Coordinates of C-alpha atoms and ligand atoms in Angstrom, one line a residue:
M1 CA -65.1 -72.6 -47.2
I2 CA -63.5 -73.8 -50.2
L3 CA -65.3 -74.5 -53.3
P4 CA -64.9 -76.2 -56.5
G5 CA -63.5 -73.6 -58.9
E6 CA -64.7 -75.0 -62.3
D7 CA -67.9 -74.5 -60.9
A8 CA -70.2 -71.4 -62.3
S9 CA -71.7 -70.8 -59.2
A10 CA -68.8 -70.9 -57.3
V11 CA -66.8 -67.9 -59.5
A12 CA -70.3 -65.8 -59.4
A13 CA -70.1 -66.1 -55.4
A14 CA -66.4 -65.3 -55.6
V15 CA -67.3 -62.0 -57.8
E16 CA -69.9 -60.9 -55.5
R17 CA -67.3 -61.4 -52.4
I18 CA -64.4 -59.5 -54.1
R19 CA -66.9 -56.8 -55.7
R20 CA -68.1 -56.2 -52.3
G21 CA -64.7 -55.8 -50.6
G22 CA -64.0 -58.8 -49.8
L23 CA -61.1 -61.5 -49.6
L24 CA -61.0 -64.7 -51.9
G25 CA -58.0 -67.8 -51.7
L26 CA -57.3 -67.8 -55.7
P27 CA -55.3 -70.9 -57.7
T28 CA -53.1 -69.7 -60.0
E29 CA -50.6 -71.8 -62.0
T30 CA -47.4 -70.9 -59.3
V31 CA -49.0 -71.0 -56.1
Y32 CA -52.3 -69.6 -54.3
G33 CA -53.1 -66.1 -53.6
L34 CA -55.0 -64.2 -51.1
A35 CA -57.2 -61.6 -53.3
A36 CA -58.9 -58.5 -53.4
D37 CA -60.4 -55.2 -55.9
A38 CA -56.9 -54.0 -56.3
A39 CA -58.4 -50.5 -57.0
N40 CA -60.2 -50.4 -53.5
D41 CA -57.6 -49.5 -50.9
A42 CA -59.4 -50.8 -47.8
A43 CA -60.1 -54.3 -49.7
V44 CA -55.9 -54.1 -50.0
A45 CA -55.6 -53.0 -46.3
A46 CA -57.4 -56.0 -45.4
I47 CA -55.0 -58.3 -46.9
F48 CA -51.8 -57.0 -45.3
A49 CA -54.1 -57.3 -42.0
A50 CA -54.6 -60.8 -42.5
K51 CA -50.7 -61.8 -43.7
G52 CA -49.1 -59.6 -41.4
R53 CA -47.1 -58.2 -44.3
P54 CA -45.8 -54.4 -43.8
A55 CA -48.0 -51.9 -45.8
D56 CA -45.2 -50.3 -48.1
H57 CA -44.4 -54.0 -49.7
P58 CA -46.4 -54.1 -53.1
L59 CA -48.6 -56.5 -54.1
I60 CA -48.8 -58.3 -57.5
V61 CA -52.0 -57.1 -59.5
H62 CA -53.7 -60.0 -61.5
V63 CA -55.4 -58.8 -64.9
A64 CA -57.5 -60.8 -67.7
D65 CA -55.2 -59.4 -70.4
A66 CA -53.0 -57.0 -71.4
Q67 CA -56.0 -54.5 -72.3
A68 CA -57.3 -55.2 -68.9
A69 CA -53.4 -54.2 -67.9
T70 CA -54.0 -50.3 -69.4
H71 CA -55.9 -49.2 -66.6
F72 CA -53.0 -49.8 -64.0
T73 CA -50.2 -48.6 -66.3
A74 CA -48.9 -45.1 -67.5
G75 CA -46.5 -46.2 -70.6
V76 CA -45.6 -49.4 -71.1
P77 CA -42.5 -49.8 -73.2
D78 CA -42.5 -51.7 -76.2
F79 CA -40.1 -54.7 -74.7
A80 CA -42.6 -55.1 -72.2
R81 CA -45.5 -55.3 -74.6
A82 CA -43.3 -57.7 -76.4
L83 CA -43.4 -59.8 -73.0
M84 CA -47.1 -59.6 -72.7
A85 CA -47.4 -61.2 -76.1
A86 CA -45.1 -63.8 -75.8
F87 CA -45.8 -65.2 -71.8
W88 CA -49.2 -63.8 -70.9
P89 CA -51.1 -65.8 -69.6
G90 CA -48.3 -67.0 -67.5
P91 CA -46.0 -66.8 -64.9
L92 CA -44.4 -63.7 -65.3
T93 CA -45.1 -60.3 -63.5
L94 CA -44.2 -56.7 -64.9
I95 CA -42.9 -54.3 -63.1
L96 CA -44.5 -51.3 -65.2
P97 CA -45.4 -47.2 -64.6
R98 CA -48.1 -46.9 -62.5
R99 CA -51.6 -44.2 -63.6
P100 CA -51.6 -41.9 -60.4
D101 CA -54.4 -42.7 -58.2
V102 CA -55.0 -46.1 -59.2
A103 CA -54.0 -49.0 -56.6
V104 CA -52.4 -46.7 -54.9
A105 CA -52.4 -49.1 -51.8
A106 CA -51.5 -52.4 -53.6
A107 CA -48.7 -50.8 -54.9
G108 CA -47.8 -50.4 -51.6
G109 CA -47.6 -46.2 -52.4
H110 CA -44.7 -46.3 -55.1
A111 CA -45.0 -45.1 -58.5
S112 CA -45.0 -48.3 -60.0
V113 CA -47.4 -51.2 -60.5
G114 CA -46.8 -54.9 -60.5
L115 CA -48.7 -56.9 -63.3
R116 CA -49.2 -60.5 -64.1
C117 CA -52.0 -62.7 -66.1
P118 CA -52.2 -66.1 -64.7
S119 CA -53.2 -68.8 -66.7
H120 CA -54.6 -71.1 -64.3
P121 CA -58.3 -71.8 -66.2
V122 CA -60.2 -71.2 -62.8
A123 CA -58.1 -67.3 -62.4
R124 CA -58.7 -66.8 -66.1
A125 CA -62.7 -67.5 -65.5
L126 CA -62.5 -65.2 -62.7
L127 CA -60.8 -62.4 -63.9
Q128 CA -63.0 -62.4 -67.1
A129 CA -66.0 -62.3 -65.0
L130 CA -64.6 -59.2 -62.8
A131 CA -63.6 -57.5 -65.9
Q132 CA -67.2 -57.9 -67.1
A133 CA -68.3 -56.3 -64.1
G134 CA -66.0 -53.8 -64.2
V135 CA -63.2 -54.9 -61.2
W136 CA -59.8 -54.3 -63.3
G137 CA -57.5 -56.6 -61.7
V138 CA -57.3 -58.1 -58.2
A139 CA -54.0 -57.8 -55.9
A140 CA -52.9 -61.0 -54.5
P141 CA -49.7 -62.0 -52.5
S142 CA -49.1 -65.5 -52.1
A143 CA -52.1 -66.8 -49.4
N144 CA -49.7 -67.2 -46.0
Q145 CA -48.4 -65.8 -43.1
F146 CA -46.0 -63.1 -44.0
G147 CA -42.8 -64.9 -44.1
R148 CA -44.2 -68.2 -44.0
V149 CA -44.4 -71.1 -46.5
S150 CA -46.6 -70.3 -50.1
P151 CA -49.9 -72.3 -50.6
T152 CA -49.9 -75.0 -53.5
T153 CA -53.4 -76.1 -52.4
A154 CA -56.8 -75.0 -51.6
Q155 CA -56.1 -77.2 -47.8
H156 CA -52.8 -75.3 -47.5
V157 CA -54.6 -71.7 -47.9
Q158 CA -57.6 -73.0 -45.7
G159 CA -54.6 -73.9 -43.0
E160 CA -53.4 -70.6 -43.0
F161 CA -56.6 -68.6 -42.8
G162 CA -59.0 -70.5 -41.4
D163 CA -62.8 -71.7 -42.7
D164 CA -64.2 -68.3 -43.2
L165 CA -62.5 -67.4 -46.2
L166 CA -64.3 -68.1 -49.4
I167 CA -61.6 -70.2 -51.0
L168 CA -61.8 -71.5 -55.1
D169 CA -60.1 -75.0 -55.4
G170 CA -58.1 -75.8 -58.6
G171 CA -56.3 -78.6 -57.7
P172 CA -53.2 -78.8 -56.6
C173 CA -50.2 -75.9 -58.4
A174 CA -48.7 -77.3 -61.4
G175 CA -45.6 -74.5 -61.0
G176 CA -45.4 -74.7 -57.2
I177 CA -43.1 -71.3 -57.2
E178 CA -44.1 -67.5 -57.7
S179 CA -43.9 -66.0 -61.1
T180 CA -40.6 -64.7 -62.5
I181 CA -40.6 -60.7 -61.8
I182 CA -39.0 -58.5 -64.5
D183 CA -38.8 -54.9 -63.7
C184 CA -39.8 -53.0 -66.7
T185 CA -39.3 -49.4 -65.3
R186 CA -35.2 -49.1 -65.9
G187 CA -35.0 -49.0 -69.9
R188 CA -34.1 -52.5 -69.9
P189 CA -35.3 -55.7 -68.2
V190 CA -33.8 -56.1 -64.6
L191 CA -34.5 -59.3 -62.6
L192 CA -36.4 -59.2 -59.1
R193 CA -37.4 -62.5 -58.4
P194 CA -36.3 -65.8 -60.6
G195 CA -39.2 -68.2 -61.3
A196 CA -40.4 -70.6 -64.4
I197 CA -39.6 -68.2 -66.9
T198 CA -36.0 -67.8 -67.2
P199 CA -33.6 -64.7 -68.2
A200 CA -32.4 -66.3 -71.6
Q201 CA -36.2 -66.5 -72.6
V202 CA -36.5 -63.1 -71.6
Q203 CA -33.6 -62.2 -73.5
A204 CA -35.0 -63.7 -76.5
V205 CA -38.0 -62.0 -76.9
T206 CA -36.1 -58.5 -76.0
A207 CA -33.3 -58.8 -77.7
L208 CA -32.0 -57.3 -74.3
A209 CA -29.6 -58.4 -71.5
V210 CA -31.2 -58.9 -68.5
V211 CA -29.8 -57.5 -65.7
A212 CA -29.4 -58.6 -62.2
Q213 CA -31.1 -56.5 -59.4
D214 CA -28.0 -55.8 -57.4
D215 CA -25.8 -54.9 -60.3
R216 CA -24.6 -51.4 -58.7
Q217 CA -22.4 -50.8 -62.1
V218 CA -25.7 -50.7 -64.6
L219 CA -28.4 -49.6 -61.7
S220 CA -28.3 -46.5 -59.9
A221 CA -31.0 -46.9 -57.1
P222 CA -31.8 -50.6 -55.7
A223 CA -35.2 -51.9 -56.3
P224 CA -38.3 -51.0 -53.4
K225 CA -38.1 -53.1 -50.6
A226 CA -40.1 -56.1 -51.1
S227 CA -40.7 -59.4 -49.5
G228 CA -40.2 -62.0 -52.2
T229 CA -36.8 -60.4 -52.0
L230 CA -36.0 -60.6 -48.4
A231 CA -33.3 -62.5 -47.4
S232 CA -35.4 -64.1 -44.9
H233 CA -38.9 -65.8 -46.4
Y234 CA -40.7 -68.7 -47.7
A235 CA -39.4 -70.5 -44.0
P236 CA -40.6 -73.5 -42.6
R237 CA -41.0 -73.1 -38.5
A238 CA -38.1 -75.9 -38.8
R239 CA -34.5 -74.9 -39.3
V240 CA -33.8 -75.3 -42.8
R241 CA -30.0 -76.2 -43.9
L242 CA -28.7 -76.8 -47.2
M243 CA -25.7 -78.9 -48.2
D244 CA -24.0 -80.0 -50.9
R245 CA -24.3 -84.3 -51.2
V246 CA -21.3 -85.2 -49.4
A247 CA -21.7 -82.6 -46.6
L248 CA -25.3 -84.2 -46.1
Q249 CA -23.8 -87.9 -45.9
Q250 CA -21.7 -86.5 -43.3
A251 CA -23.7 -84.4 -41.5
L252 CA -26.2 -87.7 -41.5
K253 CA -23.9 -90.1 -40.3
E254 CA -22.7 -87.9 -37.3
L255 CA -26.4 -87.3 -36.5
S256 CA -27.4 -87.6 -32.7
G257 CA -30.9 -87.5 -30.9
Q258 CA -32.7 -84.1 -33.6
R259 CA -35.8 -85.3 -35.8
V260 CA -33.8 -84.3 -39.1
A261 CA -35.8 -84.2 -42.3
V262 CA -34.1 -84.8 -46.0
W263 CA -34.7 -83.9 -49.4
A264 CA -32.2 -84.8 -51.6
H265 CA -31.3 -86.2 -55.0
A266 CA -29.8 -89.0 -54.3
L267 CA -31.0 -90.6 -51.0
P268 CA -28.9 -92.7 -48.1
D269 CA -29.8 -96.7 -47.5
A270 CA -29.3 -96.4 -43.9
V271 CA -30.4 -93.5 -41.7
P272 CA -31.6 -93.7 -38.2
D273 CA -35.1 -94.2 -37.6
Q274 CA -36.0 -90.5 -36.6
V275 CA -35.0 -89.5 -39.9
L276 CA -37.6 -89.1 -42.5
L277 CA -36.2 -89.3 -46.6
R278 CA -38.1 -87.6 -49.5
R279 CA -36.4 -87.7 -52.7
M280 CA -35.7 -84.2 -54.7
P281 CA -37.2 -84.8 -58.2
T282 CA -33.8 -84.0 -60.9
D283 CA -36.2 -82.4 -63.1
P284 CA -36.4 -79.0 -61.9
A285 CA -39.7 -78.3 -62.7
T286 CA -40.8 -81.0 -61.0
A287 CA -39.0 -80.0 -57.6
A288 CA -40.7 -76.6 -57.8
R289 CA -43.8 -78.4 -57.8
Q290 CA -43.0 -80.0 -54.8
L291 CA -41.3 -77.8 -53.1
F292 CA -43.8 -75.8 -50.6
A293 CA -45.9 -79.2 -50.1
V294 CA -42.5 -81.0 -49.1
L295 CA -41.4 -78.1 -46.7
R296 CA -45.2 -77.9 -45.1
E297 CA -45.4 -81.8 -44.7
F298 CA -42.0 -81.5 -43.2
D299 CA -43.3 -79.2 -40.5
A300 CA -46.4 -81.0 -40.1
Q301 CA -44.5 -84.1 -38.9
G302 CA -42.5 -81.5 -36.4
V303 CA -38.8 -82.4 -36.9
D304 CA -36.4 -79.9 -35.2
Q305 CA -34.5 -79.7 -39.1
I306 CA -35.0 -79.8 -42.4
W307 CA -31.5 -80.7 -44.9
V308 CA -31.8 -80.3 -48.4
E309 CA -29.3 -81.1 -50.6
L310 CA -28.9 -77.7 -52.9
P311 CA -29.6 -78.5 -56.6
P312 CA -26.6 -77.6 -59.1
D313 CA -26.1 -74.2 -59.8
T314 CA -27.8 -73.8 -63.3
P315 CA -30.3 -71.9 -65.2
P316 CA -33.3 -73.7 -65.0
W317 CA -32.5 -74.6 -60.9
A318 CA -32.3 -70.6 -60.5
G319 CA -36.1 -70.2 -58.9
V320 CA -35.8 -73.6 -56.9
R321 CA -32.6 -72.3 -55.3
D322 CA -33.5 -68.7 -54.5
R323 CA -36.7 -70.3 -52.3
L324 CA -34.0 -72.6 -50.2
Q325 CA -31.8 -70.0 -49.9
R326 CA -34.3 -67.8 -48.4
A327 CA -36.0 -70.3 -46.4
A328 CA -32.9 -71.3 -45.0
A329 CA -31.7 -67.5 -44.0
Ligands
LIG401 O1 -47.0 -66.1 -58.7 C1 -47.2 -65.0 -58.0 O2 -46.5 -63.9 -58.5 C2 -48.1 -65.1 -56.9 C3 -49.4 -65.4 -57.2 C4 -50.4 -65.7 -56.1 O3 -49.9 -65.1 -58.5 N1 -48.1 -63.9 -55.8 C5 -47.4 -63.2 -55.8 O4 -47.3 -62.1 -55.4 O5 -46.0 -63.7 -55.5 P1 -46.8 -61.2 -53.9 O6 -47.2 -60.0 -54.2 O7 -46.3 -61.8 -53.0 O8 -45.3 -60.3 -54.9 C6 -44.8 -59.6 -54.6 C7 -44.0 -59.3 -55.0 C8 -43.0 -58.5 -54.2 O9 -42.0 -58.7 -53.0 C9 -41.6 -57.8 -55.1 O10 -41.2 -58.6 -55.1 C10 -42.7 -57.7 -56.5 O11 -43.6 -58.8 -56.4 N2 -43.4 -56.3 -57.0 C11 -44.9 -56.1 -56.9 N3 -44.8 -54.8 -57.1 C12 -43.9 -54.2 -57.4 C13 -43.3 -52.3 -57.4 N4 -44.2 -52.2 -57.6 N5 -42.2 -52.8 -57.7 C14 -41.2 -53.6 -57.5 N6 -41.8 -54.7 -57.1 C15 -43.1 -55.1 -57.2
LIG402 MG1 -45.3 -64.8 -50.9

């Protein structure tokens, strides 16, 4: 059931659902989440079951503000505090040492916990109302079946989990790809997942260089196994191929038979009938906003393959490139 997220009565119904250990489709500024009380291990287990997600893959806990985050953390380094002050509410998740015995299931049993304070007004209203009721955070992975394309509308969420799930409608997500994740448990910021907030922005606030998670010279132990960092993820049903502009033009010339969809900056003038064309915006933020909806639309059209022009290897495009590369893996 989809309810308008701006209605106070809908938010009240959502608060009740969460308090009773139920699940909720929640809009955020990045993608829609499948939310449950982060402190209720049975409710969190229902998220893992609904998604078909392995139980040792940690979830992100969403909080109303930095104060609420202290209910989940055990010691927050100064540079992480600076990041909260600069970027919360907003699309930045921080991995921090976890308070023992709190949110064990949400953290997938790890000694750390991922925390984020979303900026979407509906998410904020919900989290503030929950905090007043003594619920300090909701665990919420993206509201899609494990490994599949993340949802950016309430209708996408309904398509994934059916009509029994209560979903707050917050409109299409403005961000479109999941939050940037920074691990703050290693004495310096480590980038686990690229998103709208770039390493340069993190560095500007912390005065610390951001380390890549595969930097074995700096990091001794690898990060825990986590869904968003698996090679294959965010995958539509159709096969995704990434190509540069020249290879894409050549492949279109040689095309025979297959139903193909193309998402590219430069679209060819003449293509066979069975080719579906969508122009990729040249602005990375706009492309990010459209990415998952475009992949879903191509799947709905029943194409065999999705051919995408690989965007430039520059920091503003890192989030979109990362999702595309995992979709194609
Ligand atoms: O934008 C987002 O972050 C969306 C919306 C719904 O807020 N949420 C989201 O949640 O993407 P989720 O649960 O799919 O992201 C989980 C990822 C894991 O795959 C992992 O990369 C990281 O967050 N993560 C969470 N807790 C962690 C931990 N304790 N240690 C390491 N990584 C962790
Ligand atoms: Mg996800």
